[in-house]
C-alpha cells in the first residue's frame, strides 16, 4: 500500500470535550485495523484507571528531557505542570505499515504536528462541548481531578476553544454517537480523497506519456 495515502488525524478539544472517549470508540470500530492511536509520553503520575504503554508511556522528567534533546518527539508541551510528547518514530512506522494515525493532543500539540515534517498528511478535527456548563459537569463527573485542577482546566478551556479556527473540521459534541459517526465520515472521505488524487496523478501521467508518443 502507498504509505502516502495514510493520513494523520489530529483530534483536539478542551478537557472534558470528549476527544479521548471518541478516539477509544473509533478504535473499536470494524475498520480499527487501519487506524492506530499514537501513544504519547508523559511525566505525570499514572491514574488508577490507566495502563502504562496503552493510555500513555509514563517516564521520568530526565528521560523526557533526553528525548527532547535527541529529537524523538514530533511535538511536546507542558500542560498543568506535566510534560507530554508524541513520538515521531512511531507515527512514521504506523504509516509505513499501511495505517492512518490518530493523535489525541491539545491545540499546542496540533499546531506543532501541522508544522512538522509530516504536515502534508495531517487532517485536524476540533471537538467543541455543547456548553460550558456541560463541560464543567463532565469534568466533575469523571472524578479524576481535584476541584482545584478542575477549576484550572475550566480556565484553560476558554483558551483552547479560541483555537478552533486553526482546524480543518469542527464538530459540536451534542450527541456522542452522532459525533462519532461524523468523525468516521471525515476519516473515510479524507481517505477517499487521497486515493482519488493519487489515481488522478497516475492517470494524468499516462495521458502525458501518450501525448509524447503521438508527437514522436
JSON list of N, CA, C and O in Angstrom, two decimals, residues 115-155:
[
{"chain": "A", "resi": 115, "resn": "UNK", "atom": "N", "xyz": [2.99, 21.67, 11.71]},
{"chain": "A", "resi": 115, "resn": "UNK", "atom": "CA", "xyz": [4.21, 22.34, 11.25]},
{"chain": "A", "resi": 115, "resn": "UNK", "atom": "C", "xyz": [5.38, 21.37, 11.10]},
{"chain": "A", "resi": 115, "resn": "UNK", "atom": "O", "xyz": [6.50, 21.80, 10.79]},
{"chain": "A", "resi": 116, "resn": "UNK", "atom": "N", "xyz": [5.14, 20.09, 11.31]},
{"chain": "A", "resi": 116, "resn": "UNK", "atom": "CA", "xyz": [6.21, 19.09, 11.30]},
{"chain": "A", "resi": 116, "resn": "UNK", "atom": "C", "xyz": [6.51, 18.59, 9.89]},
{"chain": "A", "resi": 116, "resn": "UNK", "atom": "O", "xyz": [5.88, 19.01, 8.91]},
{"chain": "A", "resi": 117, "resn": "UNK", "atom": "N", "xyz": [7.44, 17.65, 9.81]},
{"chain": "A", "resi": 117, "resn": "UNK", "atom": "CA", "xyz": [7.82, 17.06, 8.52]},
{"chain": "A", "resi": 117, "resn": "UNK", "atom": "C", "xyz": [6.69, 16.22, 7.92]},
{"chain": "A", "resi": 117, "resn": "UNK", "atom": "O", "xyz": [6.74, 15.87, 6.74]},
{"chain": "A", "resi": 118, "resn": "UNK", "atom": "N", "xyz": [5.68, 15.90, 8.73]},
{"chain": "A", "resi": 118, "resn": "UNK", "atom": "CA", "xyz": [4.56, 15.09, 8.24]},
{"chain": "A", "resi": 118, "resn": "UNK", "atom": "C", "xyz": [3.32, 15.96, 7.95]},
{"chain": "A", "resi": 118, "resn": "UNK", "atom": "O", "xyz": [2.23, 15.44, 7.76]},
{"chain": "A", "resi": 119, "resn": "UNK", "atom": "N", "xyz": [3.52, 17.27, 7.89]},
{"chain": "A", "resi": 119, "resn": "UNK", "atom": "CA", "xyz": [2.38, 18.20, 7.82]},
{"chain": "A", "resi": 119, "resn": "UNK", "atom": "C", "xyz": [1.45, 17.96, 6.64]},
{"chain": "A", "resi": 119, "resn": "UNK", "atom": "O", "xyz": [0.24, 18.14, 6.75]},
{"chain": "A", "resi": 120, "resn": "UNK", "atom": "N", "xyz": [1.98, 17.52, 5.50]},
{"chain": "A", "resi": 120, "resn": "UNK", "atom": "CA", "xyz": [1.13, 17.38, 4.31]},
{"chain": "A", "resi": 120, "resn": "UNK", "atom": "C", "xyz": [0.14, 16.22, 4.42]},
{"chain": "A", "resi": 120, "resn": "UNK", "atom": "O", "xyz": [-0.78, 16.11, 3.61]},
{"chain": "A", "resi": 121, "resn": "UNK", "atom": "N", "xyz": [0.32, 15.38, 5.44]},
{"chain": "A", "resi": 121, "resn": "UNK", "atom": "CA", "xyz": [-0.59, 14.25, 5.63]},
{"chain": "A", "resi": 121, "resn": "UNK", "atom": "C", "xyz": [-1.61, 14.51, 6.74]},
{"chain": "A", "resi": 121, "resn": "UNK", "atom": "O", "xyz": [-2.43, 13.65, 7.05]},
{"chain": "A", "resi": 122, "resn": "UNK", "atom": "N", "xyz": [-1.55, 15.70, 7.36]},
{"chain": "A", "resi": 122, "resn": "UNK", "atom": "CA", "xyz": [-2.35, 15.97, 8.56]},
{"chain": "A", "resi": 122, "resn": "UNK", "atom": "C", "xyz": [-3.73, 16.50, 8.21]},
{"chain": "A", "resi": 122, "resn": "UNK", "atom": "O", "xyz": [-3.89, 17.41, 7.40]},
{"chain": "A", "resi": 123, "resn": "UNK", "atom": "N", "xyz": [-4.75, 15.91, 8.85]},
{"chain": "A", "resi": 123, "resn": "UNK", "atom": "CA", "xyz": [-6.13, 16.42, 8.84]},
{"chain": "A", "resi": 123, "resn": "UNK", "atom": "C", "xyz": [-6.49, 16.65, 10.30]},
{"chain": "A", "resi": 123, "resn": "UNK", "atom": "O", "xyz": [-6.34, 15.76, 11.14]},
{"chain": "A", "resi": 124, "resn": "UNK", "atom": "N", "xyz": [-6.97, 17.85, 10.62]},
{"chain": "A", "resi": 124, "resn": "UNK", "atom": "CA", "xyz": [-7.23, 18.20, 12.01]},
{"chain": "A", "resi": 124, "resn": "UNK", "atom": "C", "xyz": [-8.73, 18.35, 12.30]},
{"chain": "A", "resi": 124, "resn": "UNK", "atom": "O", "xyz": [-9.47, 18.89, 11.49]},
{"chain": "A", "resi": 125, "resn": "UNK", "atom": "N", "xyz": [-9.13, 17.86, 13.48]},
{"chain": "A", "resi": 125, "resn": "UNK", "atom": "CA", "xyz": [-10.53, 17.89, 13.90]},
{"chain": "A", "resi": 125, "resn": "UNK", "atom": "C", "xyz": [-10.59, 18.47, 15.31]},
{"chain": "A", "resi": 125, "resn": "UNK", "atom": "O", "xyz": [-9.88, 18.01, 16.21]},
{"chain": "A", "resi": 126, "resn": "UNK", "atom": "N", "xyz": [-11.44, 19.47, 15.51]},
{"chain": "A", "resi": 126, "resn": "UNK", "atom": "CA", "xyz": [-11.62, 20.06, 16.84]},
{"chain": "A", "resi": 126, "resn": "UNK", "atom": "C", "xyz": [-13.02, 19.72, 17.35]},
{"chain": "A", "resi": 126, "resn": "UNK", "atom": "O", "xyz": [-14.01, 19.89, 16.64]},
{"chain": "A", "resi": 127, "resn": "UNK", "atom": "N", "xyz": [-13.08, 19.22, 18.60]},
{"chain": "A", "resi": 127, "resn": "UNK", "atom": "CA", "xyz": [-14.35, 18.85, 19.23]},
{"chain": "A", "resi": 127, "resn": "UNK", "atom": "C", "xyz": [-14.75, 19.91, 20.24]},
{"chain": "A", "resi": 127, "resn": "UNK", "atom": "O", "xyz": [-14.01, 20.19, 21.19]},
{"chain": "A", "resi": 128, "resn": "UNK", "atom": "N", "xyz": [-15.91, 20.52, 20.03]},
{"chain": "A", "resi": 128, "resn": "UNK", "atom": "CA", "xyz": [-16.42, 21.54, 20.95]},
{"chain": "A", "resi": 128, "resn": "UNK", "atom": "C", "xyz": [-17.48, 20.95, 21.87]},
{"chain": "A", "resi": 128, "resn": "UNK", "atom": "O", "xyz": [-18.27, 20.09, 21.45]},
{"chain": "A", "resi": 129, "resn": "UNK", "atom": "N", "xyz": [-17.55, 21.41, 23.12]},
{"chain": "A", "resi": 129, "resn": "UNK", "atom": "CA", "xyz": [-18.63, 20.98, 24.01]},
{"chain": "A", "resi": 129, "resn": "UNK", "atom": "C", "xyz": [-19.92, 21.71, 23.64]},
{"chain": "A", "resi": 129, "resn": "UNK", "atom": "O", "xyz": [-19.86, 22.81, 23.06]},
{"chain": "A", "resi": 130, "resn": "UNK", "atom": "N", "xyz": [-21.08, 21.16, 23.97]},
{"chain": "A", "resi": 130, "resn": "UNK", "atom": "CA", "xyz": [-22.34, 21.85, 23.67]},
{"chain": "A", "resi": 130, "resn": "UNK", "atom": "C", "xyz": [-22.54, 23.12, 24.50]},
{"chain": "A", "resi": 130, "resn": "UNK", "atom": "O", "xyz": [-23.23, 24.04, 24.08]},
{"chain": "A", "resi": 131, "resn": "UNK", "atom": "N", "xyz": [-21.91, 23.17, 25.67]},
{"chain": "A", "resi": 131, "resn": "UNK", "atom": "CA", "xyz": [-21.98, 24.37, 26.52]},
{"chain": "A", "resi": 131, "resn": "UNK", "atom": "C", "xyz": [-20.87, 24.29, 27.57]},
{"chain": "A", "resi": 131, "resn": "UNK", "atom": "O", "xyz": [-20.32, 23.21, 27.83]},
{"chain": "A", "resi": 132, "resn": "UNK", "atom": "N", "xyz": [-20.56, 25.43, 28.17]},
{"chain": "A", "resi": 132, "resn": "UNK", "atom": "CA", "xyz": [-19.55, 25.46, 29.23]},
{"chain": "A", "resi": 132, "resn": "UNK", "atom": "C", "xyz": [-20.07, 24.73, 30.47]},
{"chain": "A", "resi": 132, "resn": "UNK", "atom": "O", "xyz": [-19.32, 24.06, 31.18]},
{"chain": "A", "resi": 133, "resn": "UNK", "atom": "N", "xyz": [-21.35, 24.85, 30.73]},
{"chain": "A", "resi": 133, "resn": "UNK", "atom": "CA", "xyz": [-21.96, 24.15, 31.86]},
{"chain": "A", "resi": 133, "resn": "UNK", "atom": "C", "xyz": [-21.79, 22.64, 31.71]},
{"chain": "A", "resi": 133, "resn": "UNK", "atom": "O", "xyz": [-21.42, 21.95, 32.66]},
{"chain": "A", "resi": 134, "resn": "UNK", "atom": "N", "xyz": [-22.07, 22.14, 30.51]},
{"chain": "A", "resi": 134, "resn": "UNK", "atom": "CA", "xyz": [-21.91, 20.71, 30.25]},
{"chain": "A", "resi": 134, "resn": "UNK", "atom": "C", "xyz": [-20.46, 20.29, 30.39]},
{"chain": "A", "resi": 134, "resn": "UNK", "atom": "O", "xyz": [-20.15, 19.21, 30.93]},
{"chain": "A", "resi": 135, "resn": "UNK", "atom": "N", "xyz": [-19.54, 21.12, 29.92]},
{"chain": "A", "resi": 135, "resn": "UNK", "atom": "CA", "xyz": [-18.11, 20.83, 30.04]},
{"chain": "A", "resi": 135, "resn": "UNK", "atom": "C", "xyz": [-17.71, 20.68, 31.51]},
{"chain": "A", "resi": 135, "resn": "UNK", "atom": "O", "xyz": [-17.00, 19.74, 31.88]},
{"chain": "A", "resi": 136, "resn": "UNK", "atom": "N", "xyz": [-18.18, 21.60, 32.34]},
{"chain": "A", "resi": 136, "resn": "UNK", "atom": "CA", "xyz": [-17.87, 21.56, 33.77]},
{"chain": "A", "resi": 136, "resn": "UNK", "atom": "C", "xyz": [-18.44, 20.29, 34.42]},
{"chain": "A", "resi": 136, "resn": "UNK", "atom": "O", "xyz": [-17.78, 19.64, 35.23]},
{"chain": "A", "resi": 137, "resn": "UNK", "atom": "N", "xyz": [-19.66, 19.93, 34.05]},
{"chain": "A", "resi": 137, "resn": "UNK", "atom": "CA", "xyz": [-20.30, 18.74, 34.62]},
{"chain": "A", "resi": 137, "resn": "UNK", "atom": "C", "xyz": [-19.53, 17.48, 34.23]},
{"chain": "A", "resi": 137, "resn": "UNK", "atom": "O", "xyz": [-19.38, 16.56, 35.05]},
{"chain": "A", "resi": 138, "resn": "UNK", "atom": "N", "xyz": [-19.05, 17.42, 33.00]},
{"chain": "A", "resi": 138, "resn": "UNK", "atom": "CA", "xyz": [-18.28, 16.25, 32.56]},
{"chain": "A", "resi": 138, "resn": "UNK", "atom": "C", "xyz": [-16.99, 16.11, 33.37]},
{"chain": "A", "resi": 138, "resn": "UNK", "atom": "O", "xyz": [-16.62, 15.01, 33.77]},
{"chain": "A", "resi": 139, "resn": "UNK", "atom": "N", "xyz": [-16.31, 17.23, 33.59]},
{"chain": "A", "resi": 139, "resn": "UNK", "atom": "CA", "xyz": [-15.07, 17.20, 34.36]},
{"chain": "A", "resi": 139, "resn": "UNK", "atom": "C", "xyz": [-15.33, 16.77, 35.80]},
{"chain": "A", "resi": 139, "resn": "UNK", "atom": "O", "xyz": [-14.54, 16.00, 36.38]},
{"chain": "A", "resi": 140, "resn": "UNK", "atom": "N", "xyz": [-16.41, 17.22, 36.37]},
{"chain": "A", "resi": 140, "resn": "UNK", "atom": "CA", "xyz": [-16.75, 16.85, 37.74]},
{"chain": "A", "resi": 140, "resn": "UNK", "atom": "C", "xyz": [-17.16, 15.38, 37.84]},
{"chain": "A", "resi": 140, "resn": "UNK", "atom": "O", "xyz": [-16.77, 14.67, 38.76]},
{"chain": "A", "resi": 141, "resn": "UNK", "atom": "N", "xyz": [-17.93, 14.93, 36.86]},
{"chain": "A", "resi": 141, "resn": "UNK", "atom": "CA", "xyz": [-18.47, 13.57, 36.90]},
{"chain": "A", "resi": 141, "resn": "UNK", "atom": "C", "xyz": [-17.41, 12.49, 36.68]},
{"chain": "A", "resi": 141, "resn": "UNK", "atom": "O", "xyz": [-17.55, 11.37, 37.17]},
{"chain": "A", "resi": 142, "resn": "UNK", "atom": "N", "xyz": [-16.36, 12.83, 35.95]},
{"chain": "A", "resi": 142, "resn": "UNK", "atom": "CA", "xyz": [-15.36, 11.79, 35.71]},
{"chain": "A", "resi": 142, "resn": "UNK", "atom": "C", "xyz": [-14.45, 11.57, 36.92]},
{"chain": "A", "resi": 142, "resn": "UNK", "atom": "O", "xyz": [-13.73, 10.57, 36.99]},
{"chain": "A", "resi": 143, "resn": "UNK", "atom": "N", "xyz": [-14.50, 12.48, 37.89]},
{"chain": "A", "resi": 143, "resn": "UNK", "atom": "CA", "xyz": [-13.85, 12.31, 39.21]},
{"chain": "A", "resi": 143, "resn": "UNK", "atom": "C", "xyz": [-12.39, 11.88, 39.11]},
{"chain": "A", "resi": 143, "resn": "UNK", "atom": "O", "xyz": [-11.92, 11.04, 39.87]},
{"chain": "A", "resi": 144, "resn": "UNK", "atom": "N", "xyz": [-11.66, 12.48, 38.18]},
{"chain": "A", "resi": 144, "resn": "UNK", "atom": "CA", "xyz": [-10.24, 12.15, 38.01]},
{"chain": "A", "resi": 144, "resn": "UNK", "atom": "C", "xyz": [-9.34, 13.20, 38.65]},
{"chain": "A", "resi": 144, "resn": "UNK", "atom": "O", "xyz": [-8.17, 12.94, 38.93]},
{"chain": "A", "resi": 145, "resn": "UNK", "atom": "N", "xyz": [-9.88, 14.41, 38.86]},
{"chain": "A", "resi": 145, "resn": "UNK", "atom": "CA", "xyz": [-9.06, 15.51, 39.32]},
{"chain": "A", "resi": 145, "resn": "UNK", "atom": "C", "xyz": [-9.65, 16.17, 40.56]},
{"chain": "A", "resi": 145, "resn": "UNK", "atom": "O", "xyz": [-10.85, 16.06, 40.83]},
{"chain": "A", "resi": 146, "resn": "UNK", "atom": "N", "xyz": [-8.80, 16.87, 41.27]},
{"chain": "A", "resi": 146, "resn": "UNK", "atom": "CA", "xyz": [-9.27, 17.65, 42.42]},
{"chain": "A", "resi": 146, "resn": "UNK", "atom": "C", "xyz": [-10.09, 18.84, 41.93]},
{"chain": "A", "resi": 146, "resn": "UNK", "atom": "O", "xyz": [-10.04, 19.21, 40.75]},
{"chain": "A", "resi": 147, "resn": "UNK", "atom": "N", "xyz": [-10.86, 19.44, 42.83]},
{"chain": "A", "resi": 147, "resn": "UNK", "atom": "CA", "xyz": [-11.68, 20.59, 42.45]},
{"chain": "A", "resi": 147, "resn": "UNK", "atom": "C", "xyz": [-10.81, 21.75, 41.95]},
{"chain": "A", "resi": 147, "resn": "UNK", "atom": "O", "xyz": [-11.21, 22.51, 41.06]},
{"chain": "A", "resi": 148, "resn": "UNK", "atom": "N", "xyz": [-9.61, 21.88, 42.52]},
{"chain": "A", "resi": 148, "resn": "UNK", "atom": "CA", "xyz": [-8.69, 22.94, 42.09]},
{"chain": "A", "resi": 148, "resn": "UNK", "atom": "C", "xyz": [-8.21, 22.69, 40.66]},
{"chain": "A", "resi": 148, "resn": "UNK", "atom": "O", "xyz": [-8.12, 23.62, 39.85]},
{"chain": "A", "resi": 149, "resn": "UNK", "atom": "N", "xyz": [-7.91, 21.42, 40.34]},
{"chain": "A", "resi": 149, "resn": "UNK", "atom": "CA", "xyz": [-7.48, 21.08, 38.98]},
{"chain": "A", "resi": 149, "resn": "UNK", "atom": "C", "xyz": [-8.61, 21.28, 37.99]},
{"chain": "A", "resi": 149, "resn": "UNK", "atom": "O", "xyz": [-8.39, 21.76, 36.87]},
{"chain": "A", "resi": 150, "resn": "UNK", "atom": "N", "xyz": [-9.83, 20.92, 38.39]},
{"chain": "A", "resi": 150, "resn": "UNK", "atom": "CA", "xyz": [-11.00, 21.14, 37.52]},
{"chain": "A", "resi": 150, "resn": "UNK", "atom": "C", "xyz": [-11.14, 22.63, 37.23]},
{"chain": "A", "resi": 150, "resn": "UNK", "atom": "O", "xyz": [-11.40, 23.04, 36.09]},
{"chain": "A", "resi": 151, "resn": "UNK", "atom": "N", "xyz": [-10.93, 23.46, 38.24]},
{"chain": "A", "resi": 151, "resn": "UNK", "atom": "CA", "xyz": [-11.03, 24.91, 38.07]},
{"chain": "A", "resi": 151, "resn": "UNK", "atom": "C", "xyz": [-9.97, 25.39, 37.07]},
{"chain": "A", "resi": 151, "resn": "UNK", "atom": "O", "xyz": [-10.26, 26.23, 36.20]},
{"chain": "A", "resi": 152, "resn": "UNK", "atom": "N", "xyz": [-8.75, 24.86, 37.18]},
{"chain": "A", "resi": 152, "resn": "UNK", "atom": "CA", "xyz": [-7.69, 25.23, 36.26]},
{"chain": "A", "resi": 152, "resn": "UNK", "atom": "C", "xyz": [-8.01, 24.79, 34.84]},
{"chain": "A", "resi": 152, "resn": "UNK", "atom": "O", "xyz": [-7.76, 25.51, 33.86]},
{"chain": "A", "resi": 153, "resn": "UNK", "atom": "N", "xyz": [-8.57, 23.58, 34.71]},
{"chain": "A", "resi": 153, "resn": "UNK", "atom": "CA", "xyz": [-8.94, 23.06, 33.39]},
{"chain": "A", "resi": 153, "resn": "UNK", "atom": "C", "xyz": [-10.03, 23.92, 32.75]},
{"chain": "A", "resi": 153, "resn": "UNK", "atom": "O", "xyz": [-10.02, 24.15, 31.54]},
{"chain": "A", "resi": 154, "resn": "UNK", "atom": "N", "xyz": [-10.96, 24.37, 33.56]},
{"chain": "A", "resi": 154, "resn": "UNK", "atom": "CA", "xyz": [-12.03, 25.22, 33.04]},
{"chain": "A", "resi": 154, "resn": "UNK", "atom": "C", "xyz": [-11.47, 26.55, 32.53]},
{"chain": "A", "resi": 154, "resn": "UNK", "atom": "O", "xyz": [-11.88, 27.05, 31.49]},
{"chain": "A", "resi": 155, "resn": "UNK", "atom": "N", "xyz": [-10.52, 27.12, 33.26]},
{"chain": "A", "resi": 155, "resn": "UNK", "atom": "CA", "xyz": [-9.90, 28.37, 32.82]},
{"chain": "A", "resi": 155, "resn": "UNK", "atom": "C", "xyz": [-9.16, 28.17, 31.50]},
{"chain": "A", "resi": 155, "resn": "UNK", "atom": "O", "xyz": [-9.23, 29.01, 30.59]}
]
